[in-house]
Amino acid sequence: MPLSSQLRHLLLPALAAAALLLPPAAHAREAAAPARLAKVVILATGGTIAGAGADAASSATYQAAKVPVEKLVAGIPELKNLAEVRGEQVFQIASESFTNEHLLQLGRRVAELSASADVDGIVITHGTDTLEETAFFLNLVIRSDKPVVVVGSMRPGTALSADGALNLYDAVAVAASSDARGKGVLVTMNDEIHSGRDVSKAVNIRPDAFRSPWGPLGMVVEGKPYWFRLPAKRHTLNSEFDIARIQSLAPVEIAYGYGNVSDTAYKAFAAAGAKAIIHAGTGNGSVSNRVVPGLQALRAQGVHIVRSSRVDGGGFVLRNAEQPDDKYDWVAAHDLNPQKARILAAVALTTTSDSRELQRIFWEY
Ligand code: DAS
C-alpha cells in the first residue's frame, strides 16, 4: 500500500540521514566510479592467428600472416569488456622466418611499452612455430613485471572451430589482470596459461599443440585467469639481462645427434662463425664417439659446446653423467630443449664467454 504523502515527507529525511551513517565502505562502493579498464597493447607479428585459408574446411592449408591487427581486434568485440585495447603491426611474417634482429626489434618495442604508465599489459600475436623461442627470449630480457602474453593459433580464423579468437581473448584477459604481474612472460593457448620459459610446441597440427614439461601455470575460463603454479627460474625483473644493453645476438647454431652422425655440421657451423653450438643429443645429451674429438677441437678454438637433448618433455641433461663435461669444458643445457638452449646461450654470450658462468646461467634461467 503506497505511503501517504505526509508519512513519506517524515520518513525520507530520516532515511537519507541514516544512509549518511552507513560505514564508508558501503558509501565508497556506491559512490566510486567503476574501476578503469586495463590498457592493453596488442603487438601483431603475423603467423596463423593472422592466417587465412580458401574455405572453412581448410584448417591446415592456408597462408599465414595475412590479416592485419585491426581486423583481428575488430573480429572480437568482446575484447572491449576486458580491456582498453589498441593494436600495432610490428611485423607480418610466418614465425619460422624470425631472425635475431626480429627478436631484438620486438623486444625493444615491448620494453618501451612496458615502461609506459599508459600501458598495463602487452599481448603479442605470433606464429606458433617459433613462439616458444620469442617467449623465452622476452622472459630473459624484459625488465618489467607487467604482464606480457604471447599468443598464436593452430588454425586460421577462416577455418571451422578456429582457435585464434578465443586464444587472443584469453591473452588479453591475462594481460589485463593484475595477478598476472610478476609471473614472467606468459603464453595462452587452448585455455591454458604457460610460462614462456617452459612451453614448447609439441604437436604440429592440433589446437592442443603447446605443452610445458612441468605443466601449465593455470587456465583461463570465460575471460578469468585461474593460477595453480608459479615459475621457478629467474625471469624479467629478476633477470641479469636487459634488452636495453643488448645490441646484437651472437650466432648460436643447433646440430642434431643421431645414429651414424659425423662432426661435419658442427665444424661447418664453427667455420661460419658460430660462437656456441647446441648439441641436440640423443638421450641424456649423449655425444657419439665419432663426434667427441671434433667438439674438443672446436672447444679449443673457443667455440662453446652446450649439450641439450632431442628428447623433449620432462627430463633434463645431467652434467658429467655420460659425458665428462668438466674435462671437456662443455655446458649442460639442464631441461631446456635445443631451441630454448640456443636462445639462452645467445643471450648469455652478451655478458660472458666464461664456460663456468654459462653453466651457472643454464642452472638459473
Ligand atoms: N608457419 C607458422 C608460423 O607462422 C604458422 C603458425 O602456426 O602460426 O609460426
Short mmCIF file of C-alpha atoms and ligand atoms in Angstrom, two decimals:
data_model
loop_
_atom_site.label_atom_id
_atom_site.label_comp_id
_atom_site.label_asym_id
_atom_site.label_seq_id
_atom_site.Cartn_x
_atom_site.Cartn_y
_atom_site.Cartn_z
CA MET A 1 0.00 0.00 0.00
CA PRO A 2 1.64 3.34 -1.03
CA LEU A 3 2.97 5.54 1.76
CA SER A 4 0.78 8.60 2.50
CA SER A 5 2.49 11.78 1.30
CA GLN A 6 2.62 13.06 4.90
CA LEU A 7 4.33 9.86 6.13
CA ARG A 8 6.69 9.97 3.10
CA HIS A 9 7.74 13.51 3.99
CA LEU A 10 8.56 12.35 7.52
CA LEU A 11 10.41 9.16 6.51
CA LEU A 12 12.54 10.27 3.55
CA PRO A 13 14.74 12.78 5.51
CA ALA A 14 15.20 10.15 8.22
CA LEU A 15 16.23 7.53 5.63
CA ALA A 16 18.63 10.00 3.99
CA ALA A 17 20.19 10.77 7.39
CA ALA A 18 20.50 7.04 8.12
CA ALA A 19 22.20 6.49 4.78
CA LEU A 20 24.88 9.02 5.76
CA LEU A 21 25.62 6.89 8.83
CA LEU A 22 26.45 3.86 6.62
CA PRO A 23 30.07 2.70 7.00
CA PRO A 24 32.34 4.45 4.45
CA ALA A 25 32.89 1.20 2.56
CA ALA A 26 29.29 1.00 1.60
CA HIS A 27 29.33 4.61 0.51
CA ALA A 28 32.63 4.15 -1.24
CA ARG A 29 31.31 1.19 -3.17
CA GLU A 30 28.23 3.04 -4.31
CA ALA A 31 29.97 6.33 -4.95
CA ALA A 32 33.19 5.03 -6.57
CA ALA A 33 33.41 5.28 -10.29
CA PRO A 34 33.76 1.83 -11.93
CA ALA A 35 37.44 0.76 -11.90
CA ARG A 36 39.02 1.77 -15.19
CA LEU A 37 39.70 -0.99 -17.69
CA ALA A 38 43.32 -2.03 -18.05
CA LYS A 39 45.15 -0.61 -21.08
CA VAL A 40 46.47 -3.45 -23.22
CA VAL A 41 48.54 -3.13 -26.38
CA ILE A 42 48.47 -5.95 -28.93
CA LEU A 43 51.71 -6.22 -30.93
CA ALA A 44 50.99 -8.27 -34.05
CA THR A 45 53.78 -10.16 -35.79
CA GLY A 46 51.88 -12.50 -38.18
CA GLY A 47 51.51 -16.28 -38.03
CA THR A 48 48.47 -18.49 -38.34
CA ILE A 49 46.48 -16.35 -35.92
CA ALA A 50 46.62 -13.83 -38.77
CA GLY A 51 46.23 -16.53 -41.37
CA ALA A 52 43.54 -17.13 -43.99
CA GLY A 53 42.51 -20.27 -45.85
CA ALA A 54 40.47 -20.73 -49.03
CA ASP A 55 37.46 -22.19 -47.22
CA ALA A 56 36.21 -23.25 -43.79
CA ALA A 57 37.32 -26.84 -44.27
CA SER A 58 40.93 -25.72 -44.82
CA SER A 59 42.10 -25.88 -41.21
CA ALA A 60 45.70 -26.82 -42.03
CA THR A 61 46.05 -25.46 -45.58
CA TYR A 62 46.21 -21.66 -45.51
CA GLN A 63 48.50 -18.69 -45.77
CA ALA A 64 49.92 -17.33 -42.52
CA ALA A 65 50.44 -13.62 -41.82
CA LYS A 66 47.63 -12.14 -43.93
CA VAL A 67 45.13 -10.49 -41.53
CA PRO A 68 46.10 -7.08 -40.06
CA VAL A 69 45.88 -6.45 -36.32
CA GLU A 70 42.93 -4.04 -36.72
CA LYS A 71 40.87 -6.87 -38.23
CA LEU A 72 41.94 -9.31 -35.52
CA VAL A 73 40.75 -6.87 -32.84
CA ALA A 74 37.55 -5.93 -34.73
CA GLY A 75 36.74 -9.63 -35.05
CA ILE A 76 36.43 -9.95 -31.25
CA PRO A 77 34.15 -7.15 -29.98
CA GLU A 78 34.11 -8.83 -26.56
CA LEU A 79 37.68 -7.61 -26.02
CA LYS A 80 36.32 -4.22 -25.01
CA ASN A 81 34.72 -5.83 -21.94
CA LEU A 82 38.16 -6.96 -20.82
CA ALA A 83 40.44 -4.01 -21.53
CA GLU A 84 41.04 -0.82 -23.45
CA VAL A 85 42.82 -2.44 -26.40
CA ARG A 86 44.90 -0.94 -29.17
CA GLY A 87 46.93 -2.76 -31.82
CA GLU A 88 50.29 -2.25 -33.54
CA GLN A 89 51.51 -4.22 -36.54
CA VAL A 90 55.18 -4.85 -35.74
CA PHE A 91 55.75 -7.49 -38.45
CA GLN A 92 53.53 -9.57 -40.74
CA ILE A 93 55.54 -12.79 -41.15
CA ALA A 94 55.35 -16.51 -40.51
CA SER A 95 57.40 -17.11 -37.40
CA GLU A 96 59.69 -19.76 -38.92
CA SER A 97 61.23 -16.73 -40.65
CA PHE A 98 62.04 -14.86 -37.42
CA THR A 99 65.66 -13.78 -37.09
CA ASN A 100 67.69 -12.48 -34.14
CA GLU A 101 67.01 -8.99 -35.49
CA HIS A 102 63.25 -9.59 -35.27
CA LEU A 103 63.68 -10.70 -31.66
CA LEU A 104 65.65 -7.56 -30.80
CA GLN A 105 63.24 -5.20 -32.57
CA LEU A 106 60.22 -6.80 -30.88
CA GLY A 107 61.97 -6.83 -27.51
CA ARG A 108 62.82 -3.14 -27.74
CA ARG A 109 59.17 -2.26 -28.51
CA VAL A 110 57.93 -4.43 -25.62
CA ALA A 111 60.42 -2.76 -23.26
CA GLU A 112 59.34 0.70 -24.43
CA LEU A 113 55.64 -0.06 -23.92
CA SER A 114 56.12 -1.81 -20.56
CA ALA A 115 57.92 1.31 -19.30
CA SER A 116 54.92 3.48 -20.20
CA ALA A 117 52.48 4.45 -17.45
CA ASP A 118 49.81 4.32 -20.14
CA VAL A 119 50.24 0.58 -20.67
CA ASP A 120 49.13 -2.07 -18.17
CA GLY A 121 49.78 -5.20 -20.24
CA ILE A 122 51.08 -6.36 -23.60
CA VAL A 123 49.87 -9.15 -25.90
CA ILE A 124 51.98 -10.41 -28.80
CA THR A 125 50.25 -12.32 -31.59
CA HIS A 126 52.82 -14.65 -33.12
CA GLY A 127 53.25 -17.68 -35.34
CA THR A 128 53.32 -20.90 -33.36
CA ASP A 129 56.48 -22.34 -34.95
CA THR A 130 58.97 -20.22 -33.00
CA LEU A 131 56.57 -18.74 -30.45
CA GLU A 132 58.36 -20.63 -27.66
CA GLU A 133 61.70 -19.02 -28.61
CA THR A 134 60.35 -15.48 -28.63
CA ALA A 135 58.50 -16.02 -25.34
CA PHE A 136 61.67 -17.32 -23.67
CA PHE A 137 63.80 -14.51 -25.11
CA LEU A 138 61.43 -11.85 -23.74
CA ASN A 139 61.29 -13.69 -20.40
CA LEU A 140 65.07 -13.20 -20.15
CA VAL A 141 65.44 -9.57 -21.27
CA ILE A 142 62.28 -7.55 -20.45
CA ARG A 143 62.90 -5.78 -17.13
CA SER A 144 59.27 -5.27 -16.12
CA ASP A 145 56.70 -7.13 -14.02
CA LYS A 146 53.82 -6.06 -16.27
CA PRO A 147 52.07 -8.98 -17.99
CA VAL A 148 53.48 -9.86 -21.42
CA VAL A 149 51.42 -12.60 -23.07
CA VAL A 150 52.40 -14.31 -26.33
CA VAL A 151 49.59 -15.99 -28.25
CA GLY A 152 49.10 -17.84 -31.52
CA SER A 153 46.68 -20.25 -33.09
CA MET A 154 46.84 -23.61 -34.77
CA ARG A 155 44.03 -22.87 -37.24
CA PRO A 156 43.41 -19.74 -39.35
CA GLY A 157 40.41 -17.59 -38.45
CA THR A 158 38.70 -18.74 -41.67
CA ALA A 159 38.56 -22.40 -40.53
CA LEU A 160 35.83 -24.33 -38.75
CA SER A 161 36.49 -24.31 -34.97
CA ALA A 162 39.24 -21.76 -35.38
CA ASP A 163 41.14 -21.34 -32.09
CA GLY A 164 42.67 -17.90 -32.61
CA ALA A 165 39.83 -15.70 -31.38
CA LEU A 166 39.46 -17.41 -28.01
CA ASN A 167 43.24 -17.68 -27.62
CA LEU A 168 43.53 -13.92 -28.21
CA TYR A 169 40.58 -13.19 -25.89
CA ASP A 170 42.32 -15.26 -23.20
CA ALA A 171 45.62 -13.48 -23.80
CA VAL A 172 44.00 -10.05 -23.34
CA ALA A 173 42.22 -11.29 -20.21
CA VAL A 174 45.57 -12.37 -18.72
CA ALA A 175 47.40 -9.22 -19.86
CA ALA A 176 44.66 -7.13 -18.21
CA SER A 177 44.79 -8.99 -14.90
CA SER A 178 46.89 -7.56 -12.07
CA ASP A 179 47.50 -11.08 -10.73
CA ALA A 180 49.44 -11.90 -13.91
CA ARG A 181 52.10 -9.38 -12.86
CA GLY A 182 55.45 -10.76 -11.84
CA LYS A 183 54.89 -14.22 -13.33
CA GLY A 184 57.26 -13.69 -16.25
CA VAL A 185 56.34 -13.81 -19.91
CA LEU A 186 53.27 -15.99 -20.42
CA VAL A 187 51.71 -17.93 -23.28
CA THR A 188 47.98 -18.57 -23.59
CA MET A 189 46.94 -21.40 -25.89
CA ASN A 190 43.96 -23.78 -25.77
CA ASP A 191 42.55 -22.35 -22.47
CA GLU A 192 45.92 -22.84 -20.71
CA ILE A 193 48.41 -20.31 -19.32
CA HIS A 194 52.03 -21.44 -19.75
CA SER A 195 55.35 -19.99 -18.69
CA GLY A 196 57.20 -18.59 -21.70
CA ARG A 197 60.28 -20.39 -20.36
CA ASP A 198 58.80 -23.87 -20.20
CA VAL A 199 56.28 -24.09 -23.02
CA SER A 200 57.05 -25.60 -26.42
CA LYS A 201 55.08 -26.72 -29.45
CA ALA A 202 54.68 -30.49 -29.09
CA VAL A 203 52.15 -31.23 -31.87
CA ASN A 204 52.25 -29.73 -35.33
CA ILE A 205 48.56 -29.55 -36.35
CA ARG A 206 46.24 -29.66 -33.32
CA PRO A 207 44.80 -26.87 -31.08
CA ASP A 208 46.27 -28.62 -28.00
CA ALA A 209 49.74 -28.29 -29.51
CA PHE A 210 51.52 -26.47 -26.67
CA ARG A 211 52.88 -28.35 -23.68
CA SER A 212 55.08 -27.46 -20.69
CA PRO A 213 57.10 -30.42 -19.34
CA TRP A 214 56.44 -29.23 -15.78
CA GLY A 215 52.80 -28.31 -16.53
CA PRO A 216 50.92 -25.09 -17.28
CA LEU A 217 50.76 -22.30 -14.66
CA GLY A 218 46.98 -22.05 -14.92
CA MET A 219 43.91 -21.71 -17.11
CA VAL A 220 41.68 -19.01 -18.49
CA VAL A 221 37.96 -19.72 -18.37
CA GLU A 222 35.40 -17.19 -19.64
CA GLY A 223 37.87 -14.36 -19.50
CA LYS A 224 39.15 -15.08 -15.98
CA PRO A 225 42.66 -16.40 -15.24
CA TYR A 226 43.00 -19.18 -12.64
CA TRP A 227 46.51 -19.78 -11.26
CA PHE A 228 47.86 -23.06 -9.84
CA ARG A 229 51.66 -22.77 -10.10
CA LEU A 230 54.43 -20.18 -10.26
CA PRO A 231 57.64 -20.12 -12.35
CA ALA A 232 60.74 -21.42 -10.51
CA LYS A 233 63.51 -19.91 -12.60
CA ARG A 234 64.78 -16.30 -12.87
CA HIS A 235 62.96 -14.01 -15.26
CA THR A 236 62.12 -10.38 -16.16
CA LEU A 237 62.75 -8.14 -13.13
CA ASN A 238 64.88 -10.86 -11.51
CA SER A 239 66.96 -11.40 -14.65
CA GLU A 240 70.54 -10.14 -15.00
CA PHE A 241 69.89 -9.47 -18.70
CA ASP A 242 68.33 -6.34 -20.16
CA ILE A 243 67.25 -5.70 -23.76
CA ALA A 244 68.48 -2.13 -23.31
CA ARG A 245 72.03 -3.46 -23.05
CA ILE A 246 71.86 -5.89 -25.98
CA GLN A 247 72.93 -4.53 -29.38
CA SER A 248 73.15 -7.90 -31.13
CA LEU A 249 72.95 -11.66 -30.52
CA ALA A 250 75.90 -13.90 -31.37
CA PRO A 251 75.30 -16.70 -33.88
CA VAL A 252 74.47 -19.89 -32.00
CA GLU A 253 73.56 -22.98 -34.03
CA ILE A 254 71.97 -26.37 -33.35
CA ALA A 255 73.28 -29.74 -34.58
CA TYR A 256 71.25 -32.91 -34.21
CA GLY A 257 72.59 -36.15 -32.76
CA TYR A 258 71.54 -39.49 -34.33
CA GLY A 259 72.98 -42.87 -35.35
CA ASN A 260 75.83 -42.66 -37.90
CA VAL A 261 76.29 -38.93 -37.16
CA SER A 262 79.57 -37.21 -38.13
CA ASP A 263 81.12 -33.92 -36.94
CA THR A 264 80.59 -32.25 -40.33
CA ALA A 265 77.72 -29.99 -39.27
CA TYR A 266 79.49 -28.83 -36.09
CA LYS A 267 82.65 -27.94 -38.00
CA ALA A 268 80.66 -26.14 -40.69
CA PHE A 269 78.81 -24.06 -38.10
CA ALA A 270 82.05 -23.11 -36.40
CA ALA A 271 83.64 -22.20 -39.73
CA ALA A 272 80.63 -19.96 -40.39
CA GLY A 273 81.24 -18.09 -37.13
CA ALA A 274 79.09 -19.84 -34.53
CA LYS A 275 80.15 -18.79 -31.00
CA ALA A 276 78.33 -21.74 -29.47
CA ILE A 277 76.83 -24.93 -30.83
CA ILE A 278 73.84 -26.57 -29.18
CA HIS A 279 74.15 -30.34 -29.42
CA ALA A 280 70.62 -31.79 -29.71
CA GLY A 281 71.89 -35.09 -28.40
CA THR A 282 70.33 -38.49 -28.10
CA GLY A 283 69.11 -39.45 -24.63
CA ASN A 284 70.88 -37.53 -21.86
CA GLY A 285 72.55 -35.25 -24.40
CA SER A 286 74.93 -38.06 -25.41
CA VAL A 287 77.66 -37.42 -27.99
CA SER A 288 78.79 -40.06 -30.50
CA ASN A 289 82.43 -41.11 -30.08
CA ARG A 290 82.80 -40.16 -33.78
CA VAL A 291 81.97 -36.55 -32.85
CA VAL A 292 83.73 -36.04 -29.48
CA PRO A 293 87.21 -35.32 -30.94
CA GLY A 294 85.77 -32.73 -33.31
CA LEU A 295 83.93 -30.99 -30.46
CA GLN A 296 87.05 -30.98 -28.32
CA ALA A 297 88.92 -29.28 -31.16
CA LEU A 298 86.14 -26.69 -31.57
CA ARG A 299 86.17 -26.02 -27.81
CA ALA A 300 89.92 -25.47 -28.01
CA GLN A 301 89.21 -22.86 -30.73
CA GLY A 302 86.87 -21.04 -28.29
CA VAL A 303 83.53 -22.36 -29.53
CA HIS A 304 81.21 -23.27 -26.65
CA ILE A 305 79.51 -26.68 -26.73
CA VAL A 306 76.14 -26.89 -24.97
CA ARG A 307 74.64 -30.34 -24.51
CA SER A 308 70.87 -30.41 -24.86
CA SER A 309 68.73 -33.37 -25.83
CA ARG A 310 66.49 -34.25 -28.77
CA VAL A 311 64.31 -35.95 -26.13
CA ASP A 312 61.94 -33.13 -25.23
CA GLY A 313 59.46 -33.16 -22.44
CA GLY A 314 60.04 -33.98 -18.86
CA GLY A 315 63.67 -34.69 -18.03
CA PHE A 316 66.93 -32.75 -18.08
CA VAL A 317 70.52 -33.19 -19.21
CA LEU A 318 72.69 -34.07 -16.23
CA ARG A 319 76.18 -32.55 -16.12
CA ASN A 320 79.08 -35.08 -16.04
CA ALA A 321 76.69 -38.04 -16.37
CA GLU A 322 77.60 -39.93 -19.56
CA GLN A 323 79.83 -37.09 -20.83
CA PRO A 324 82.79 -35.64 -18.83
CA ASP A 325 81.66 -32.02 -19.13
CA ASP A 326 84.22 -30.80 -16.59
CA LYS A 327 87.03 -32.44 -18.55
CA TYR A 328 85.79 -31.23 -21.96
CA ASP A 329 84.69 -27.80 -20.61
CA TRP A 330 81.20 -28.26 -22.05
CA VAL A 331 77.90 -26.84 -20.73
CA ALA A 332 74.82 -28.91 -19.82
CA ALA A 333 71.55 -27.31 -21.00
CA HIS A 334 69.59 -28.63 -17.99
CA ASP A 335 65.90 -29.05 -19.01
CA LEU A 336 66.00 -26.63 -21.94
CA ASN A 337 65.28 -28.13 -25.36
CA PRO A 338 67.73 -27.25 -28.16
CA GLN A 339 65.78 -24.26 -29.47
CA LYS A 340 65.43 -22.78 -25.98
CA ALA A 341 69.08 -23.52 -25.20
CA ARG A 342 70.02 -21.56 -28.33
CA ILE A 343 68.13 -18.51 -27.05
CA LEU A 344 69.70 -18.67 -23.59
CA ALA A 345 73.21 -19.24 -24.94
CA ALA A 346 72.87 -16.27 -27.32
CA VAL A 347 71.61 -14.00 -24.52
CA ALA A 348 74.23 -15.26 -22.03
CA LEU A 349 77.03 -14.61 -24.53
CA THR A 350 76.10 -10.92 -24.48
CA THR A 351 77.56 -10.76 -20.94
CA THR A 352 80.13 -13.58 -20.67
CA SER A 353 82.19 -16.12 -22.61
CA ASP A 354 83.29 -17.98 -19.49
CA SER A 355 82.00 -21.59 -19.59
CA ARG A 356 81.54 -21.77 -15.82
CA GLU A 357 79.41 -18.61 -15.94
CA LEU A 358 77.47 -20.08 -18.84
CA GLN A 359 76.76 -23.19 -16.78
CA ARG A 360 75.55 -21.06 -13.85
CA ILE A 361 73.22 -19.23 -16.20
CA PHE A 362 71.83 -22.51 -17.53
CA TRP A 363 71.10 -23.65 -13.97
CA GLU A 364 69.39 -20.38 -13.00
CA TYR A 365 67.24 -19.43 -16.05
N1 DAS B 1 54.06 -21.01 -40.10
C1 DAS B 1 53.52 -20.96 -38.77
C2 DAS B 1 54.12 -19.77 -38.04
O1 DAS B 1 54.00 -18.64 -38.51
C3 DAS B 1 52.06 -20.80 -38.75
C4 DAS B 1 51.56 -20.80 -37.33
O2 DAS B 1 51.34 -21.88 -36.82
O3 DAS B 1 51.43 -19.74 -36.70
O4 DAS B 1 54.68 -19.99 -36.97
#
